[in-house]
mmCIF file of C-alpha atoms and ligand atoms in Angstrom:
data_model
loop_
_atom_site.group_PDB
_atom_site.id
_atom_site.type_symbol
_atom_site.label_atom_id
_atom_site.label_comp_id
_atom_site.label_asym_id
_atom_site.label_seq_id
_atom_site.Cartn_x
_atom_site.Cartn_y
_atom_site.Cartn_z
ATOM 1 C CA MET A 1 28.162 -28.407 13.726
ATOM 2 C CA THR A 2 28.932 -25.678 16.206
ATOM 3 C CA HIS A 3 26.784 -24.661 19.087
ATOM 4 C CA ILE A 4 25.380 -21.703 17.454
ATOM 5 C CA GLU A 5 24.844 -23.547 14.065
ATOM 6 C CA ALA A 6 22.774 -26.189 16.019
ATOM 7 C CA LYS A 7 20.727 -23.390 17.670
ATOM 8 C CA LEU A 8 20.014 -21.648 14.260
ATOM 9 C CA LYS A 9 19.043 -25.073 12.918
ATOM 10 C CA LYS A 10 16.615 -25.719 15.738
ATOM 11 C CA ASN A 11 15.223 -22.180 15.056
ATOM 12 C CA SER A 12 15.002 -22.779 11.372
ATOM 13 C CA LEU A 13 12.802 -25.978 11.974
ATOM 14 C CA ILE A 14 10.497 -24.061 14.137
ATOM 15 C CA ILE A 15 10.067 -21.380 11.539
ATOM 16 C CA ASP A 16 9.554 -23.959 8.727
ATOM 17 C CA GLU A 17 6.984 -25.674 10.749
ATOM 18 C CA PHE A 18 5.001 -22.234 11.092
ATOM 19 C CA LEU A 19 5.497 -21.705 7.350
ATOM 20 C CA ASP A 20 4.259 -25.223 6.385
ATOM 21 C CA LEU A 21 1.129 -24.828 8.545
ATOM 22 C CA ASN A 22 0.168 -21.389 7.497
ATOM 23 C CA LEU A 23 1.395 -20.692 3.847
ATOM 24 C CA PRO A 24 -1.347 -21.374 1.358
ATOM 25 C CA SER A 25 -1.709 -24.782 -0.127
ATOM 26 C CA GLY A 26 -4.174 -26.528 -2.339
ATOM 27 C CA ASN A 27 -4.951 -27.403 -5.975
ATOM 28 C CA GLY A 28 -6.868 -24.403 -7.199
ATOM 29 C CA LEU A 29 -6.018 -22.486 -10.315
ATOM 30 C CA ASN A 30 -3.410 -20.516 -8.282
ATOM 31 C CA LYS A 31 -1.692 -23.700 -7.108
ATOM 32 C CA LYS A 32 1.626 -22.840 -9.002
ATOM 33 C CA LEU A 33 1.920 -19.544 -6.859
ATOM 34 C CA PHE A 34 1.333 -21.626 -3.720
ATOM 35 C CA ARG A 35 3.975 -24.163 -4.663
ATOM 36 C CA ALA A 36 6.372 -21.470 -5.557
ATOM 37 C CA MET A 37 5.890 -19.734 -2.160
ATOM 38 C CA ARG A 38 6.488 -23.056 -0.263
ATOM 39 C CA TYR A 39 9.494 -23.906 -2.739
ATOM 40 C CA SER A 40 11.176 -20.526 -1.849
ATOM 41 C CA THR A 41 10.645 -20.338 1.811
ATOM 42 C CA ILE A 42 10.425 -23.685 3.608
ATOM 43 C CA SER A 43 13.700 -25.523 4.290
ATOM 44 C CA GLY A 44 15.789 -22.758 2.866
ATOM 45 C CA GLY A 45 18.082 -20.177 4.213
ATOM 46 C CA LYS A 46 19.720 -19.818 7.808
ATOM 47 C CA LYS A 47 16.684 -17.784 9.138
ATOM 48 C CA ILE A 48 19.139 -15.412 10.936
ATOM 49 C CA ARG A 49 16.589 -12.590 11.182
ATOM 50 C CA ALA A 50 14.040 -14.970 12.877
ATOM 51 C CA PHE A 51 16.472 -16.115 15.315
ATOM 52 C CA LEU A 52 17.616 -12.401 16.013
ATOM 53 C CA LEU A 53 14.063 -11.436 16.718
ATOM 54 C CA VAL A 54 13.395 -14.411 19.047
ATOM 55 C CA GLU A 55 16.674 -14.062 20.817
ATOM 56 C CA THR A 56 16.327 -10.342 21.479
ATOM 57 C CA ALA A 57 12.811 -10.907 22.958
ATOM 58 C CA LYS A 58 14.508 -13.571 25.231
ATOM 59 C CA LEU A 59 17.238 -11.183 26.277
ATOM 60 C CA LEU A 60 14.652 -8.220 26.886
ATOM 61 C CA ASN A 61 12.365 -10.647 28.853
ATOM 62 C CA ILE A 62 15.094 -11.932 31.163
ATOM 63 C CA ASN A 63 16.581 -8.448 31.728
ATOM 64 C CA ASN A 64 13.188 -7.123 32.744
ATOM 65 C CA GLY A 65 12.876 -9.459 35.606
ATOM 66 C CA ASN A 66 10.836 -12.180 33.987
ATOM 67 C CA LYS A 67 11.746 -15.834 33.961
ATOM 68 C CA LYS A 68 10.587 -17.489 30.733
ATOM 69 C CA LEU A 69 8.666 -16.285 27.871
ATOM 70 C CA THR A 70 4.988 -17.534 28.046
ATOM 71 C CA LYS A 71 3.701 -19.990 25.503
ATOM 72 C CA THR A 72 1.484 -17.301 23.914
ATOM 73 C CA LYS A 73 4.297 -14.755 23.662
ATOM 74 C CA LEU A 74 6.477 -17.382 22.171
ATOM 75 C CA GLN A 75 3.910 -18.135 19.516
ATOM 76 C CA GLU A 76 3.548 -14.383 18.766
ATOM 77 C CA LEU A 77 7.152 -14.106 18.135
ATOM 78 C CA ILE A 78 7.342 -17.050 15.996
ATOM 79 C CA ALA A 79 4.367 -15.681 13.849
ATOM 80 C CA VAL A 80 6.138 -12.368 13.330
ATOM 81 C CA ALA A 81 9.609 -14.041 12.759
ATOM 82 C CA SER A 82 8.025 -16.141 10.119
ATOM 83 C CA ALA A 83 6.564 -13.071 8.434
ATOM 84 C CA VAL A 84 10.011 -11.395 8.403
ATOM 85 C CA GLU A 85 11.514 -14.488 6.765
ATOM 86 C CA ALA A 86 8.821 -14.330 4.257
ATOM 87 C CA ILE A 87 9.603 -10.731 3.371
ATOM 88 C CA HIS A 88 13.421 -11.659 3.322
ATOM 89 C CA THR A 89 12.739 -14.438 0.774
ATOM 90 C CA TYR A 90 10.511 -12.027 -1.258
ATOM 91 C CA SER A 91 13.511 -9.683 -1.491
ATOM 92 C CA LEU A 92 15.840 -12.458 -2.667
ATOM 93 C CA ILE A 93 13.567 -13.814 -5.266
ATOM 94 C CA HIS A 94 13.117 -10.364 -6.769
ATOM 95 C CA ASP A 95 16.859 -9.669 -6.340
ATOM 96 C CA ASP A 96 17.665 -12.881 -8.240
ATOM 97 C CA LEU A 97 15.547 -11.977 -11.306
ATOM 98 C CA PRO A 98 17.161 -11.499 -14.765
ATOM 99 C CA ASP A 99 16.552 -7.687 -14.575
ATOM 100 C CA MET A 100 18.337 -7.331 -11.335
ATOM 101 C CA ASP A 101 21.254 -9.890 -10.275
ATOM 102 C CA ASN A 102 20.237 -12.537 -12.637
ATOM 103 C CA ALA A 103 21.065 -15.305 -10.508
ATOM 104 C CA LEU A 104 20.492 -18.988 -11.160
ATOM 105 C CA ILE A 105 21.069 -20.758 -7.906
ATOM 106 C CA ARG A 106 19.971 -19.612 -4.421
ATOM 107 C CA ARG A 107 20.104 -21.593 -1.215
ATOM 108 C CA GLY A 108 21.838 -24.441 -3.047
ATOM 109 C CA LYS A 109 18.863 -25.008 -5.655
ATOM 110 C CA PRO A 110 17.560 -23.048 -8.760
ATOM 111 C CA THR A 111 16.248 -19.676 -8.185
ATOM 112 C CA THR A 112 12.522 -19.311 -8.110
ATOM 113 C CA HIS A 113 12.408 -17.783 -11.716
ATOM 114 C CA ILE A 114 14.452 -20.746 -12.975
ATOM 115 C CA LYS A 115 12.643 -23.386 -11.220
ATOM 116 C CA PHE A 116 9.095 -21.848 -12.314
ATOM 117 C CA ASN A 117 9.481 -18.752 -14.540
ATOM 118 C CA PRO A 118 10.034 -15.021 -14.261
ATOM 119 C CA TYR A 119 6.389 -14.007 -13.983
ATOM 120 C CA THR A 120 5.722 -16.510 -11.199
ATOM 121 C CA ALA A 121 8.812 -15.321 -9.410
ATOM 122 C CA ILE A 122 7.615 -11.674 -9.422
ATOM 123 C CA LEU A 123 4.113 -12.854 -8.255
ATOM 124 C CA THR A 124 5.640 -15.261 -5.571
ATOM 125 C CA GLY A 125 7.715 -12.134 -4.109
ATOM 126 C CA ASP A 126 4.422 -10.011 -4.208
ATOM 127 C CA ALA A 127 2.501 -12.984 -2.596
ATOM 128 C CA LEU A 128 5.038 -13.551 0.117
ATOM 129 C CA LEU A 129 5.137 -9.865 0.880
ATOM 130 C CA SER A 130 1.221 -9.551 1.286
ATOM 131 C CA TRP A 131 1.066 -12.825 3.132
ATOM 132 C CA ALA A 132 3.549 -11.528 5.761
ATOM 133 C CA PHE A 133 1.177 -8.654 6.385
ATOM 134 C CA GLN A 134 -1.793 -11.069 6.601
ATOM 135 C CA ILE A 135 -0.010 -12.837 9.286
ATOM 136 C CA ILE A 136 0.830 -9.643 11.341
ATOM 137 C CA GLY A 137 -2.649 -8.414 11.070
ATOM 138 C CA ASP A 138 -4.176 -11.579 12.149
ATOM 139 C CA LYS A 139 -5.935 -11.067 15.519
ATOM 140 C CA ASN A 140 -5.694 -14.936 16.170
ATOM 141 C CA LEU A 141 -2.108 -14.801 16.042
ATOM 142 C CA ILE A 142 -1.252 -11.568 17.571
ATOM 143 C CA LYS A 143 -3.738 -10.575 20.331
ATOM 144 C CA ASP A 144 -3.196 -6.849 20.982
ATOM 145 C CA PRO A 145 -4.456 -4.479 18.138
ATOM 146 C CA LYS A 146 -1.846 -1.759 19.328
ATOM 147 C CA VAL A 147 1.029 -4.159 18.949
ATOM 148 C CA ARG A 148 -0.238 -5.313 15.479
ATOM 149 C CA SER A 149 -0.537 -1.765 14.358
ATOM 150 C CA GLU A 150 2.999 -0.716 15.647
ATOM 151 C CA ILE A 151 4.542 -3.860 13.975
ATOM 152 C CA CYS A 152 2.898 -3.108 10.757
ATOM 153 C CA TYR A 153 4.164 0.494 10.809
ATOM 154 C CA ILE A 154 7.837 -0.270 11.899
ATOM 155 C CA LEU A 155 8.197 -3.233 9.448
ATOM 156 C CA SER A 156 6.761 -1.440 6.507
ATOM 157 C CA LYS A 157 8.976 1.397 7.115
ATOM 158 C CA ALA A 158 12.065 -0.577 7.290
ATOM 159 C CA ILE A 159 11.323 -2.561 3.980
ATOM 160 C CA GLY A 160 9.829 0.329 1.832
ATOM 161 C CA PRO A 161 11.152 3.353 0.041
ATOM 162 C CA TYR A 162 12.925 4.547 3.181
ATOM 163 C CA GLY A 163 14.558 1.172 3.829
ATOM 164 C CA MET A 164 15.190 -1.997 1.947
ATOM 165 C CA VAL A 165 13.662 -1.131 -1.407
ATOM 166 C CA GLY A 166 15.308 2.459 -1.235
ATOM 167 C CA GLY A 167 18.539 0.706 -0.930
ATOM 168 C CA GLN A 168 17.947 -1.767 -3.509
ATOM 169 C CA GLN A 169 17.099 1.162 -5.997
ATOM 170 C CA ALA A 170 20.239 3.008 -5.147
ATOM 171 C CA ASP A 171 22.376 -0.242 -5.444
ATOM 172 C CA MET A 172 20.864 -0.959 -8.975
ATOM 173 C CA ASP A 173 21.351 2.582 -9.974
ATOM 174 C CA LEU A 174 24.959 2.621 -8.907
ATOM 175 C CA ASN A 175 25.971 -0.501 -10.528
ATOM 176 C CA ASN A 176 28.946 -0.021 -12.788
ATOM 177 C CA LYS A 177 29.985 3.029 -10.828
ATOM 178 C CA SER A 178 33.536 1.944 -9.808
ATOM 179 C CA ASN A 179 34.223 5.048 -7.706
ATOM 180 C CA LEU A 180 31.782 4.730 -4.797
ATOM 181 C CA SER A 181 32.863 5.906 -1.587
ATOM 182 C CA LEU A 182 32.888 3.939 1.533
ATOM 183 C CA LYS A 183 30.159 6.230 2.988
ATOM 184 C CA GLN A 184 27.990 5.440 -0.176
ATOM 185 C CA ILE A 185 28.421 1.657 0.210
ATOM 186 C CA GLU A 186 27.537 1.883 3.812
ATOM 187 C CA TRP A 187 24.512 3.837 3.095
ATOM 188 C CA ILE A 188 23.276 1.216 0.649
ATOM 189 C CA GLN A 189 24.085 -1.524 2.997
ATOM 190 C CA ASN A 190 22.267 0.064 5.834
ATOM 191 C CA HIS A 191 19.180 0.438 3.756
ATOM 192 C CA LYS A 192 19.168 -2.826 1.453
ATOM 193 C CA THR A 193 20.360 -5.248 4.128
ATOM 194 C CA GLY A 194 20.641 -3.447 7.485
ATOM 195 C CA SER A 195 17.161 -1.962 7.813
ATOM 196 C CA LEU A 196 15.343 -5.380 7.903
ATOM 197 C CA ILE A 197 18.003 -6.743 10.328
ATOM 198 C CA SER A 198 17.785 -3.962 12.777
ATOM 199 C CA CYS A 199 14.037 -3.858 12.591
ATOM 200 C CA CYS A 200 13.887 -7.474 14.018
ATOM 201 C CA SER A 201 15.235 -6.035 17.241
ATOM 202 C CA GLN A 202 12.592 -3.291 17.375
ATOM 203 C CA LEU A 203 9.785 -5.735 16.495
ATOM 204 C CA ALA A 204 10.847 -8.033 19.540
ATOM 205 C CA ALA A 205 10.847 -4.789 21.738
ATOM 206 C CA ILE A 206 7.303 -3.867 20.560
ATOM 207 C CA LEU A 207 6.103 -7.554 21.335
ATOM 208 C CA LEU A 208 7.725 -7.520 24.711
ATOM 209 C CA ASP A 209 6.284 -4.059 25.501
ATOM 210 C CA VAL A 210 9.789 -2.817 26.336
ATOM 211 C CA ASN A 211 10.369 0.842 25.448
ATOM 212 C CA ASN A 212 13.522 2.088 27.336
ATOM 213 C CA ILE A 213 17.279 2.532 26.914
ATOM 214 C CA GLN A 214 17.400 -1.391 26.455
ATOM 215 C CA THR A 215 15.572 -0.891 23.080
ATOM 216 C CA GLU A 216 18.098 1.633 21.817
ATOM 217 C CA ILE A 217 21.006 -0.833 22.923
ATOM 218 C CA ILE A 218 19.621 -3.763 21.207
ATOM 219 C CA THR A 219 18.741 -1.874 17.933
ATOM 220 C CA ASN A 220 22.284 -0.574 17.821
ATOM 221 C CA TYR A 221 23.487 -4.048 18.298
ATOM 222 C CA ALA A 222 21.520 -5.220 15.358
ATOM 223 C CA ARG A 223 22.689 -2.346 13.134
ATOM 224 C CA LYS A 224 26.164 -3.468 13.828
ATOM 225 C CA LEU A 225 25.330 -7.118 13.201
ATOM 226 C CA GLY A 226 23.735 -6.001 9.864
ATOM 227 C CA LEU A 227 26.979 -4.207 8.854
ATOM 228 C CA ALA A 228 29.227 -7.141 9.980
ATOM 229 C CA PHE A 229 26.983 -9.532 8.090
ATOM 230 C CA GLN A 230 26.981 -7.594 4.887
ATOM 231 C CA ILE A 231 30.753 -7.222 4.958
ATOM 232 C CA SER A 232 31.142 -10.816 5.551
ATOM 233 C CA ASP A 233 28.651 -11.604 2.717
ATOM 234 C CA ASP A 234 30.777 -9.406 0.278
ATOM 235 C CA LEU A 235 33.823 -11.357 1.423
ATOM 236 C CA LEU A 236 32.085 -14.757 0.759
ATOM 237 C CA ASP A 237 31.105 -13.373 -2.637
ATOM 238 C CA VAL A 238 34.813 -13.329 -3.530
ATOM 239 C CA TYR A 239 36.516 -15.904 -1.290
ATOM 240 C CA GLY A 240 33.573 -18.267 -0.428
ATOM 241 C CA ASP A 241 33.148 -21.808 -1.262
ATOM 242 C CA GLU A 242 30.215 -22.064 -3.851
ATOM 243 C CA ILE A 243 28.848 -25.517 -2.355
ATOM 244 C CA MET A 244 28.786 -24.115 1.159
ATOM 245 C CA ILE A 245 27.166 -20.628 0.210
ATOM 246 C CA GLY A 246 24.651 -22.363 -2.010
ATOM 247 C CA LYS A 247 25.256 -19.811 -4.878
ATOM 248 C CA PRO A 248 27.834 -18.878 -7.551
ATOM 249 C CA ILE A 249 30.620 -16.602 -6.186
ATOM 250 C CA ASN A 250 31.862 -13.449 -7.791
ATOM 251 C CA GLN A 251 28.235 -12.219 -8.547
ATOM 252 C CA ASP A 252 29.094 -8.600 -7.638
ATOM 253 C CA PHE A 253 32.153 -8.742 -9.755
ATOM 254 C CA LYS A 254 30.167 -10.284 -12.663
ATOM 255 C CA ASN A 255 27.440 -7.557 -12.227
ATOM 256 C CA GLU A 256 30.130 -4.805 -11.646
ATOM 257 C CA THR A 257 28.524 -4.055 -8.251
ATOM 258 C CA PRO A 258 30.848 -2.133 -5.846
ATOM 259 C CA ASN A 259 31.081 -3.578 -2.411
ATOM 260 C CA PHE A 260 33.040 -3.439 0.807
ATOM 261 C CA VAL A 261 35.742 -5.795 -0.639
ATOM 262 C CA SER A 262 36.040 -3.822 -3.931
ATOM 263 C CA VAL A 263 36.435 -0.448 -2.130
ATOM 264 C CA LEU A 264 38.439 -1.572 1.005
ATOM 265 C CA GLY A 265 40.280 -4.605 -0.358
ATOM 266 C CA LYS A 266 40.230 -8.027 1.393
ATOM 267 C CA LYS A 267 42.413 -7.326 4.429
ATOM 268 C CA LYS A 268 40.668 -3.952 5.417
ATOM 269 C CA ALA A 269 37.293 -5.534 4.876
ATOM 270 C CA ILE A 270 38.097 -8.488 7.277
ATOM 271 C CA LYS A 271 39.357 -6.020 9.869
ATOM 272 C CA LYS A 272 36.343 -3.824 9.623
ATOM 273 C CA ALA A 273 33.971 -6.930 9.738
ATOM 274 C CA LEU A 274 35.856 -8.096 12.922
ATOM 275 C CA GLU A 275 35.738 -4.588 14.581
ATOM 276 C CA VAL A 276 32.068 -4.059 13.855
ATOM 277 C CA SER A 277 31.320 -7.442 15.247
ATOM 278 C CA GLU A 278 33.269 -6.646 18.409
ATOM 279 C CA GLU A 279 31.408 -3.353 18.723
ATOM 280 C CA ALA A 280 28.084 -5.435 18.490
ATOM 281 C CA ILE A 281 29.250 -7.799 21.159
ATOM 282 C CA SER A 282 30.292 -4.977 23.573
ATOM 283 C CA LEU A 283 26.568 -3.555 23.252
ATOM 284 C CA ILE A 284 25.139 -6.904 24.199
ATOM 285 C CA LEU A 285 27.513 -7.117 27.188
ATOM 286 C CA LYS A 286 25.663 -4.158 28.742
ATOM 287 C CA PHE A 287 23.046 -6.638 29.610
ATOM 288 C CA ASN A 288 23.498 -8.482 32.880
ATOM 289 C CA ARG A 289 21.960 -11.745 31.874
ATOM 290 C CA GLY A 290 21.246 -14.192 28.994
ATOM 291 C CA THR A 291 23.742 -12.676 26.636
ATOM 292 C CA GLU A 292 25.207 -15.882 25.337
ATOM 293 C CA ASN A 293 23.203 -16.510 22.120
ATOM 294 C CA LEU A 294 23.511 -12.984 20.826
ATOM 295 C CA VAL A 295 27.204 -12.838 21.473
ATOM 296 C CA SER A 296 27.695 -16.127 19.565
ATOM 297 C CA LEU A 297 25.435 -14.559 16.715
ATOM 298 C CA ALA A 298 27.770 -11.759 16.333
ATOM 299 C CA LYS A 299 30.737 -14.031 16.211
ATOM 300 C CA TYR A 300 29.101 -16.357 13.838
ATOM 301 C CA THR A 301 28.178 -13.460 11.473
ATOM 302 C CA VAL A 302 31.856 -12.914 10.656
ATOM 303 C CA ASN A 303 33.149 -16.494 10.982
ATOM 304 C CA ARG A 304 30.431 -18.167 8.818
ATOM 305 C CA ASN A 305 31.052 -20.013 5.750
ATOM 306 C CA ASN A 306 27.640 -19.625 4.223
HETATM 307 C C1 GRG B 1 14.494 -6.633 -4.515
HETATM 308 C C2 GRG B 1 13.130 -5.317 -2.889
HETATM 309 C C3 GRG B 1 14.429 -5.860 -3.257
HETATM 310 C C4 GRG B 1 15.214 -6.049 -2.283
HETATM 311 C C5 GRG B 1 16.445 -6.861 -2.360
HETATM 312 C C6 GRG B 1 18.194 -8.071 0.504
HETATM 313 C C7 GRG B 1 18.238 -7.546 -0.908
HETATM 314 C C8 GRG B 1 17.369 -6.324 -1.227
HETATM 315 C C9 GRG B 1 18.894 -8.115 -1.825
HETATM 316 C C10 GRG B 1 19.951 -9.141 -1.546
HETATM 317 C C11 GRG B 1 21.206 -8.911 -1.955
HETATM 318 C C12 GRG B 1 22.228 -9.595 -1.237
HETATM 319 C C13 GRG B 1 22.564 -10.993 -1.621
HETATM 320 C C14 GRG B 1 22.801 -8.885 -0.126
HETATM 321 C C15 GRG B 1 23.621 -9.515 0.896
HETATM 322 C C16 GRG B 1 23.135 -9.810 2.104
HETATM 323 C C17 GRG B 1 22.087 -10.612 2.154
HETATM 324 C C18 GRG B 1 20.624 -10.089 2.295
HETATM 325 C C19 GRG B 1 22.374 -11.994 2.001
HETATM 326 C C20 GRG B 1 21.352 -13.061 2.085
HETATM 327 O O1 GRG B 1 20.830 -13.170 3.323
HETATM 328 P P1 GRG B 1 21.031 -14.417 4.080
HETATM 329 O O2 GRG B 1 22.576 -14.966 4.043
HETATM 330 O O3 GRG B 1 20.273 -15.485 3.293
HETATM 331 O O4 GRG B 1 20.415 -14.314 5.478
HETATM 332 P P2 GRG B 1 19.539 -16.830 3.671
HETATM 333 O O5 GRG B 1 19.535 -17.696 2.429
HETATM 334 O O6 GRG B 1 20.360 -17.544 4.791
HETATM 335 O O7 GRG B 1 18.188 -16.593 4.189
#
């Protein structure tokens, strides 16, 4: 395991602990929903968005003259990062449904609609989305009402019609259209995948009460990271190892979904992913201190095998 993989693993365990403690559990009439929420989120996925959020906060903290994040601040960051991961998981559960990607395997195990059934998968996605906003609105978890409301606004904007859901609509509508331009593919990725990723840096800045040129730099970094991440995801979809990525390859080809590889070809797609990752790194290197983890994350994004 590389250094960055070990750090991601450690971060995943922290988020899993929060999810385990805070997701609903019990034996009531709605117990299947609770089980499905836990099945789909805990011990699954790389939790890159949570890592990005927490690491952005550490970077902003140290570059604004502070030593270490306080325990209270760290707990707030973990709560918001866990909410973001719940939202990300909701999007994957819905994306995997028969009427969208119709995927059978996700994160190395049966997708939620296969393990349970399609209506439970739809409701699990809905429940994770609402639970995420319950966490963000909880005054026992995030103290400052202004922070809670700003997070709520930025996050809902990133994942709604102007962001992730809008991107998914375009993606579904443009399936089977083989003549999509690079610009259109980039637009779809920016909305479908990129907006939640770049929102993580903005959320960290809100939680740290930083609103200056640094916020702009870090958000641009996250935008580049999201783009590099999506291109490498498209490369993994064609050239990845099914065991490593935990889902079947060639899904986009099967669903006739145009992507960076189908538009650019393998060589140019790799070149673009590397270029964008380098651009992300050069943005991080504008900061004087504490850049190591976000530089490693940008490198990992294009070198990963899952
Ligand atoms: C259904 C509302 C709705 C939105 C779906 C994100 C998304 C929008 C669809 C996912 C399609 C997809 C597989 C895009 C590629 C990039 C991506 C989001 C990959 C999965 O993210 P990872 O690698 O997953 O961070 P893990 O499992 O590690 O959390």
